[in-house]
Short mmCIF file of C-alpha atoms and ligand atoms in Angstrom, two decimals:
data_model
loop_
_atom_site.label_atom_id
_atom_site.label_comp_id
_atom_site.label_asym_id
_atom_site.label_seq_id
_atom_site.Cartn_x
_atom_site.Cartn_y
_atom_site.Cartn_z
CA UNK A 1 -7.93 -22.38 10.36
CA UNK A 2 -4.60 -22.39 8.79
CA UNK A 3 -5.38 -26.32 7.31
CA UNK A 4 -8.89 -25.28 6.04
CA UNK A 5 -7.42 -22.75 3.97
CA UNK A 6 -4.70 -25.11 2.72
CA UNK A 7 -7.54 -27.70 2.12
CA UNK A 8 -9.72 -25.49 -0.13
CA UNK A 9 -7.32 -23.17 -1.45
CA UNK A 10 -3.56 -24.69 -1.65
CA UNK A 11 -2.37 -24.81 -5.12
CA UNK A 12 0.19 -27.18 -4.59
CA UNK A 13 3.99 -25.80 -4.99
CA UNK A 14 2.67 -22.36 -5.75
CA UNK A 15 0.40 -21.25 -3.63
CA UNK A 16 -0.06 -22.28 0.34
CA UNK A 17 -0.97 -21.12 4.27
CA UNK A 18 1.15 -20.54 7.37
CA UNK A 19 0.92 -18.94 10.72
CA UNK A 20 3.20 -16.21 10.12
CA UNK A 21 4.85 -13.38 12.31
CA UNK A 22 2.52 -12.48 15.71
CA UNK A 23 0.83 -15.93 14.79
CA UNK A 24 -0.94 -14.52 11.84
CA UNK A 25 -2.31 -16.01 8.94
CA UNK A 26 -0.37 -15.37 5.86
CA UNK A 27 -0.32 -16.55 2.40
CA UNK A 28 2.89 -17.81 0.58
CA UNK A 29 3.20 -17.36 -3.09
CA UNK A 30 5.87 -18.90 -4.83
CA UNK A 31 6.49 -19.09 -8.99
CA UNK A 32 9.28 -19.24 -11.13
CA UNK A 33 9.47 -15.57 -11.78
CA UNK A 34 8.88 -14.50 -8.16
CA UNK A 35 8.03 -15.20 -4.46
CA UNK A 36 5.42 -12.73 -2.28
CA UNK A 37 3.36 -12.72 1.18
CA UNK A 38 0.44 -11.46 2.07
CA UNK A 39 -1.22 -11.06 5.38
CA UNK A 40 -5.17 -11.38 5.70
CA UNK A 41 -4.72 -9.05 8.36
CA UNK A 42 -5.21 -6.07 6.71
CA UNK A 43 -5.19 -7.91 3.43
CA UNK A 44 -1.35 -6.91 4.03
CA UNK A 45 1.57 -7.65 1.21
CA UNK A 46 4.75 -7.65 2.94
CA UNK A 47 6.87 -9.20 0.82
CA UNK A 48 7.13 -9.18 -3.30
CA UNK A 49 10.61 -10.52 -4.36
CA UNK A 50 11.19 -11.15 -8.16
CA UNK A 51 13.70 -14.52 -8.90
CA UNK A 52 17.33 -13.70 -7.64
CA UNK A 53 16.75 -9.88 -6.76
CA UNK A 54 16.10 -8.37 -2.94
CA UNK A 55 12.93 -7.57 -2.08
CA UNK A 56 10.91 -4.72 -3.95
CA UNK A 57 9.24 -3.94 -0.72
CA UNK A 58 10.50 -2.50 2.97
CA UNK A 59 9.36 -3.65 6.10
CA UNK A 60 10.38 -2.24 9.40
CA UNK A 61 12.25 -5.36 11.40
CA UNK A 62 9.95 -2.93 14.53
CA UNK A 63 6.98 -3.69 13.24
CA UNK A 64 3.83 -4.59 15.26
CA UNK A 65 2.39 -8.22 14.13
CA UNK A 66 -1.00 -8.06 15.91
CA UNK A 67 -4.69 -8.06 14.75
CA UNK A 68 -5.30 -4.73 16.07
CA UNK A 69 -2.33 -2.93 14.99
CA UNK A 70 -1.49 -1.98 11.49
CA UNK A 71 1.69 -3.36 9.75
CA UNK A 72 4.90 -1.52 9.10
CA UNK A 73 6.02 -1.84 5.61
CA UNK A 74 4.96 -3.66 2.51
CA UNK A 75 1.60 -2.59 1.01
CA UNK A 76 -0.99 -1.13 3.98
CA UNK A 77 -4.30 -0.78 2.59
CA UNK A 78 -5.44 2.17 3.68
CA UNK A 79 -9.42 2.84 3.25
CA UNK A 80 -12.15 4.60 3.23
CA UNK A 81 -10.49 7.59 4.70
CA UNK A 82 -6.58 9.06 4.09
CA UNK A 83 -4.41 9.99 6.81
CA UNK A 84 -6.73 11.56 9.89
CA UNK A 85 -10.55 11.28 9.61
CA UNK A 86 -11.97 14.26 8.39
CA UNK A 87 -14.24 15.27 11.56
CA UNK A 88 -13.50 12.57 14.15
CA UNK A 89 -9.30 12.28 15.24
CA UNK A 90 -10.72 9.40 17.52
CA UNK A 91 -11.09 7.13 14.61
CA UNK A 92 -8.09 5.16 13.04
CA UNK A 93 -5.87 7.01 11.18
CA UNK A 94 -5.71 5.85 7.21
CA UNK A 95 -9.33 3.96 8.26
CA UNK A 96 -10.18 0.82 9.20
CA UNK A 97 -9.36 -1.69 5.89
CA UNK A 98 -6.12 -2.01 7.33
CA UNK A 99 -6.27 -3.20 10.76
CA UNK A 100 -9.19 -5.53 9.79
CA UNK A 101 -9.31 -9.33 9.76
CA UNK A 102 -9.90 -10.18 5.30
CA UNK A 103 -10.92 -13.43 4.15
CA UNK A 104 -9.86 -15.44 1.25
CA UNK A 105 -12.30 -14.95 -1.89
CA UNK A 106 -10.10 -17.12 -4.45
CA UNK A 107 -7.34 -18.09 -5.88
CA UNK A 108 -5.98 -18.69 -9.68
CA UNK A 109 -2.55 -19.29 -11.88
CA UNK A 110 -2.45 -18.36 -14.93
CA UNK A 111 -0.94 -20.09 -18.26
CA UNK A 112 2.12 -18.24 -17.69
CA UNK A 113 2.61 -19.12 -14.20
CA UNK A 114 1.25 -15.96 -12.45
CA UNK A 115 -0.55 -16.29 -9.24
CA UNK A 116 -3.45 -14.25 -7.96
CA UNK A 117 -4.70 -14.26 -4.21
CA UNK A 118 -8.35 -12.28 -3.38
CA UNK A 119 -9.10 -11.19 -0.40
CA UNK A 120 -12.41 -9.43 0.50
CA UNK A 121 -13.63 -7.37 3.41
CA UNK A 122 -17.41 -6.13 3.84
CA UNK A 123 -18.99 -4.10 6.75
CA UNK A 124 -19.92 -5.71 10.02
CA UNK A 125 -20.71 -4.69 13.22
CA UNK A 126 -17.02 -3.54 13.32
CA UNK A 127 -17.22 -1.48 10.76
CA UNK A 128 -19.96 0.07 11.30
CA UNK A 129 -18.57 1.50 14.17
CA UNK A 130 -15.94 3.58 12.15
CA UNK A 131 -18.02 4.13 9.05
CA UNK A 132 -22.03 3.94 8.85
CA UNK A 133 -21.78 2.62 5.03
CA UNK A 134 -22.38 -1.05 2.98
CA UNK A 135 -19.55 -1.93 1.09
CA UNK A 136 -17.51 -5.04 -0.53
CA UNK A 137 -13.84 -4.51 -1.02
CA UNK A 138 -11.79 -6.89 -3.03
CA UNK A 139 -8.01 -6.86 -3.08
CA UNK A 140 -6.43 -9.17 -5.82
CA UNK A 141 -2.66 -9.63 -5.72
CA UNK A 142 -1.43 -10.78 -9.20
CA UNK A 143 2.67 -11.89 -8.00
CA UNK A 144 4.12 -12.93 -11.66
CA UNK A 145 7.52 -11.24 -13.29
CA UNK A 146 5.51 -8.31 -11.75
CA UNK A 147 3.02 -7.87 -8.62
CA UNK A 148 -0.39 -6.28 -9.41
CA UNK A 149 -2.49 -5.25 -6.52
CA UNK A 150 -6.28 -4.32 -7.31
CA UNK A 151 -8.80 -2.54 -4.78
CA UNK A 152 -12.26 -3.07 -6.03
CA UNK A 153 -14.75 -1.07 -3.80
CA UNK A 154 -18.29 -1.35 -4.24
CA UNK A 155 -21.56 0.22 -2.89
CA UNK A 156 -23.64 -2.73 -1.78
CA UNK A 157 -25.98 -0.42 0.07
CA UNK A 158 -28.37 2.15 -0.87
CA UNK A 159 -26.79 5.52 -0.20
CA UNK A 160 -23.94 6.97 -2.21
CA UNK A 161 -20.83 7.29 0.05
CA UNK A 162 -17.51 8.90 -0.18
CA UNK A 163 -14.07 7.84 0.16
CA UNK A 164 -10.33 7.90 -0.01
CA UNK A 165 -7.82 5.34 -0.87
CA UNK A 166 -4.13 4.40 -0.95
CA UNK A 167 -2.00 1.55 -1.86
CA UNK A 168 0.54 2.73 0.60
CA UNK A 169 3.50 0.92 -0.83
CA UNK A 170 6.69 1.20 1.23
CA UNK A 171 9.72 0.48 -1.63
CA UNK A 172 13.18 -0.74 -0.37
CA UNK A 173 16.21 1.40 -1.72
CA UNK A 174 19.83 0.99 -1.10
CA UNK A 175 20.28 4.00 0.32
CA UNK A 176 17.68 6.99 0.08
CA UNK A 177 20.57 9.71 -0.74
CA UNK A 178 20.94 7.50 -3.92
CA UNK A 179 17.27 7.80 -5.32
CA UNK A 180 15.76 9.65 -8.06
CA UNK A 181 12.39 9.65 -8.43
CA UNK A 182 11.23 10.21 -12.44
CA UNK A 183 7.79 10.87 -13.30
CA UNK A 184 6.52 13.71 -11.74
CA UNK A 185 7.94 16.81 -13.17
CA UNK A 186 5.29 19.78 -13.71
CA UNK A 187 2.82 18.13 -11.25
CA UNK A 188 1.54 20.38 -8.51
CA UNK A 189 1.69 18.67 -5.02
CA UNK A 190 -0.21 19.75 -1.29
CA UNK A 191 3.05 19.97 1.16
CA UNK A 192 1.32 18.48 4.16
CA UNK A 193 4.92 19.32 6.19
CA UNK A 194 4.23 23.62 4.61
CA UNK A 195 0.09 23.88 5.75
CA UNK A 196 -0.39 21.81 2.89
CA UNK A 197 0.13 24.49 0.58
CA UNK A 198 0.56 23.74 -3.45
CA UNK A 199 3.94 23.67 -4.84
CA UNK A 200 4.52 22.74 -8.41
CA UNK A 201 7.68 19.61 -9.15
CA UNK A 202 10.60 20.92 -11.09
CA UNK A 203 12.42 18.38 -12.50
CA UNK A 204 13.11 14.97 -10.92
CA UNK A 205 12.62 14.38 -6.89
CA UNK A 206 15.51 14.01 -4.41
CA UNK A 207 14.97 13.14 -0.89
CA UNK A 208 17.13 14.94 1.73
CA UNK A 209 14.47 15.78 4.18
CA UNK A 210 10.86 14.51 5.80
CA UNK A 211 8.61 14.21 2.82
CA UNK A 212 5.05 14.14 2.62
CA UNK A 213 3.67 15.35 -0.43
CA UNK A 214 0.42 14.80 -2.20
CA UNK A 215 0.44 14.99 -5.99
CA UNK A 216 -2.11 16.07 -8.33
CA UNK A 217 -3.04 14.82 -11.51
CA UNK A 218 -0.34 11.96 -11.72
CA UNK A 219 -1.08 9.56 -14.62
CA UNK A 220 2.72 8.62 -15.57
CA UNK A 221 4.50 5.95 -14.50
CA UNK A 222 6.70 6.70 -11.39
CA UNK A 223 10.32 4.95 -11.91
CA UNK A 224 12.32 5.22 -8.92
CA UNK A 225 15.84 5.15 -9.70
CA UNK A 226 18.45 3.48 -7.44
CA UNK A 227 21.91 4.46 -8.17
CA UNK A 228 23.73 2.06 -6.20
CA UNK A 229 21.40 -1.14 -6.74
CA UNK A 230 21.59 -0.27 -10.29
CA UNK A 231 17.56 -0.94 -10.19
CA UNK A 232 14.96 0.84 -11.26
CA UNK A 233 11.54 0.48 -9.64
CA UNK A 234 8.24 1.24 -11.94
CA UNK A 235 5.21 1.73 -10.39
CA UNK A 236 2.19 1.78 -13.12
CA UNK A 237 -1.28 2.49 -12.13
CA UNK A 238 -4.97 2.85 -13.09
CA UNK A 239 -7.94 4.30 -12.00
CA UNK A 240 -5.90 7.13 -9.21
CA UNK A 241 -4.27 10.57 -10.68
CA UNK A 242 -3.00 10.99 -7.41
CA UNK A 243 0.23 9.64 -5.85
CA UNK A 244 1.66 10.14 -2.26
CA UNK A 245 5.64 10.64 -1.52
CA UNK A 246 6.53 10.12 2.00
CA UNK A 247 9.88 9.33 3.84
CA UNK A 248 9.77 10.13 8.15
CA UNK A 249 13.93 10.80 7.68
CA UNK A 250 15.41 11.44 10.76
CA UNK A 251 13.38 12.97 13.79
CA UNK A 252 10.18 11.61 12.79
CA UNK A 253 11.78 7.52 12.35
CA UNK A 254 12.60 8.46 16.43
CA UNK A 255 9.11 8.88 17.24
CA UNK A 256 7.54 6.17 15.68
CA UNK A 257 7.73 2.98 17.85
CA UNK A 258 7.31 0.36 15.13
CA UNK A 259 9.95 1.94 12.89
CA UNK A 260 13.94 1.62 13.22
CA UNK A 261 15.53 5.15 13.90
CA UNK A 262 18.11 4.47 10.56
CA UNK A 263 14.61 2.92 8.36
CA UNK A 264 14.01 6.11 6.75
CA UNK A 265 17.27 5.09 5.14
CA UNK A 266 16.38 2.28 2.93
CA UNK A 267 12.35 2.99 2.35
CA UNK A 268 10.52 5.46 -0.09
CA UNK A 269 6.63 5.47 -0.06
CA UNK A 270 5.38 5.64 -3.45
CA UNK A 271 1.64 5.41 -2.62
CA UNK A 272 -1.26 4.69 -5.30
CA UNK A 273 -4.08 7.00 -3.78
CA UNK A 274 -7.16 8.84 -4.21
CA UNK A 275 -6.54 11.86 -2.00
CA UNK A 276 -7.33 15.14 -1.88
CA UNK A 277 -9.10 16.22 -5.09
CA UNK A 278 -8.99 12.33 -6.18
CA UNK A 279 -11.31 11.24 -3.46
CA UNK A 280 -13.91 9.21 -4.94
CA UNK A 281 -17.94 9.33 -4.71
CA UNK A 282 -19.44 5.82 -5.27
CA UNK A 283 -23.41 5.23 -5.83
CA UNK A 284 -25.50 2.54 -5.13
CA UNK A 285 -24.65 -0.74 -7.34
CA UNK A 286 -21.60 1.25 -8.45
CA UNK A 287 -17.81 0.22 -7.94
CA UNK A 288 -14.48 1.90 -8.52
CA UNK A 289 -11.27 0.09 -8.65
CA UNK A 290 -7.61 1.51 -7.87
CA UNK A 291 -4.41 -0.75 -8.85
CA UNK A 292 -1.12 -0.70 -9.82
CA UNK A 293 1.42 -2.63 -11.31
CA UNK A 294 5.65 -2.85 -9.81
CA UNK A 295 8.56 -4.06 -11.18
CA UNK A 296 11.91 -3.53 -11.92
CA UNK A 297 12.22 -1.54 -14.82
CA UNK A 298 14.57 -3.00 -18.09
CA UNK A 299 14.77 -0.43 -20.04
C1 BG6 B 1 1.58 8.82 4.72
C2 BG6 B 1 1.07 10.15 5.20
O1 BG6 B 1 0.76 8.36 3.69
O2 BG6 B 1 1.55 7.88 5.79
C3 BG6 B 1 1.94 10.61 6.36
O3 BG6 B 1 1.09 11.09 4.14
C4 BG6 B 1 1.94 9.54 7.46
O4 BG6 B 1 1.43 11.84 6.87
C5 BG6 B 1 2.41 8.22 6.85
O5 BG6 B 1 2.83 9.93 8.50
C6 BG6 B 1 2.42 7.05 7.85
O6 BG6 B 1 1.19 6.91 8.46
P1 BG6 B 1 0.98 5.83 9.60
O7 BG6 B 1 -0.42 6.04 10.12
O8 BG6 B 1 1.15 4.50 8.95
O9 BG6 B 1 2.03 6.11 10.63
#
């Protein structure tokens, strides 16, 4: 498998195929602003690192490598559903785009060096189980200076469906006690750790205790400020006004097998979503796409 991708897909010094952690094929992007991997399980990124700076991204050294698992850390894409189904807690939580096998649509480089990966996933017999709907999802990974990641969902079927979605993107801090997150003042937010009751953001966000917090009506970029890296993350994004804050902190890293007790330390999920209120309704022939651009902030 691994050489057939290689043979149609390779782009020599910038783009190849390995078997990568659990045996899994992975894709290895390498430029001269920036190296990243993604996973076709789960159409996975677990690794963006710009030219002579640590990784942008966190992944949990427990993590599960296995193609019926999801990956801890990175960029999970989670789809058509957020967080427990609606009606049925049998089905996988954050749906199934994440724990299914993608396959390579295409690649590209640009004239400025920038390399993009597509991956695609449409229903099956195995997803039909979990979800009764026709789709095609595309996710394009765009690893330059900066990383875009795309979602394109469409309706290839004739009934309009519903659905959630979240670029679940695990950032890697120095030390969470040293972030500030900017860009979210005045928004309202569902607590899902208070009933999910509304709360409105004063000011900037500090994290001293499990967060889980869904925010309304974000359209600003998020910058994530890390005193003692000196770095500042920016997370841009289109076609989602809703954004996801999550860290497990203490008791919560305990329980979770595939996560170091001290991760909770040196992680802050900044998630690209439509949740809640931002859930989207897609008709026949239609398509909606959710993306969103990181990168260390200059300025
Ligand atoms: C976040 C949710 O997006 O993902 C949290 O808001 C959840 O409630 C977290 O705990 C991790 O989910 P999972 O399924 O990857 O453990």
């Amino acid at each position: 498998m691994i050489e057939a991708l290689n043979d149609q897909f390779r782009i020599p010094g910038h783009l190849q195929f390995d078997l990568g952690q659990g045996g899994l094929p992975r894709a290895i992007i390498e430029n001269d602003a920036a190296r990243g991997e993604i996973y076709l399980h789960g159409a996975h990124v677990t690794s963006f690192q710009p030219r002579d700076q640590a990784d942008l991204l966190w992944m949990s050294s427990d993590s599960n490598f296995s193609d019926s698992m999801p990956i801890r850390g990175g960029i999970p894409i989670c789809w058509p559903w957020f967080s427990h189904h609606p009606t049925d807690s049998n089905l996988p939580q954050h749906g199934f785009a994440r724990i299914s096998a993608w396959e390579v649509q295409g690649v590209g480089q640009d004239s400025t060096g920038a390399v993009t990966l597509q991956l695609g996933l449409s229903d099956s017999d195995a997803t039909r189980r979990w979800w009764p709907h026709a789709f095609q999802l595309t996710l394009s990974v765009t690893i330059g200076p900066t990383m875009t990641v795309e979602l394109q969902c469409c309706n290839t079927g004739d009934q309009e469906f519903g659905m959630a979605a979240a670029l679940h993107t695990y950032l890697g801090v120095s030390h969470i006690s040293d972030v500030r997150v900017e860009g979210l003042a005045g928004r309202s937010f569902i607590d899902q750790l208070d009933d999910d009751r509304l709360h409105i953001q004063s000011g900037s966000l500090e994290i001293h205790r499990e967060t889980d917090r869904i925010y309304i009506g974000t359209e600003d970029d998020v910058l994530v400020h890390d005193r003692s890296s000196e770095r500042v993350i920016r997370v841009a994004k289109q076609g989602s006004v809703s954004t996801v804050i999550w860290n497990p902190w203490i008791d919560k890293s305990r329980r979770m097998a595939d996560f170091p007790d001290d991760g909770y330390e040196t992680m802050l999920c900044v998630e690209t979503t439509n949740a809640a209120s931002d859930e989207r309704r897609i008709s026949p022939g239609q398509e909606h796409r959710i993306s969103q651009t990181i990168g260390l902030f200059a300025g």
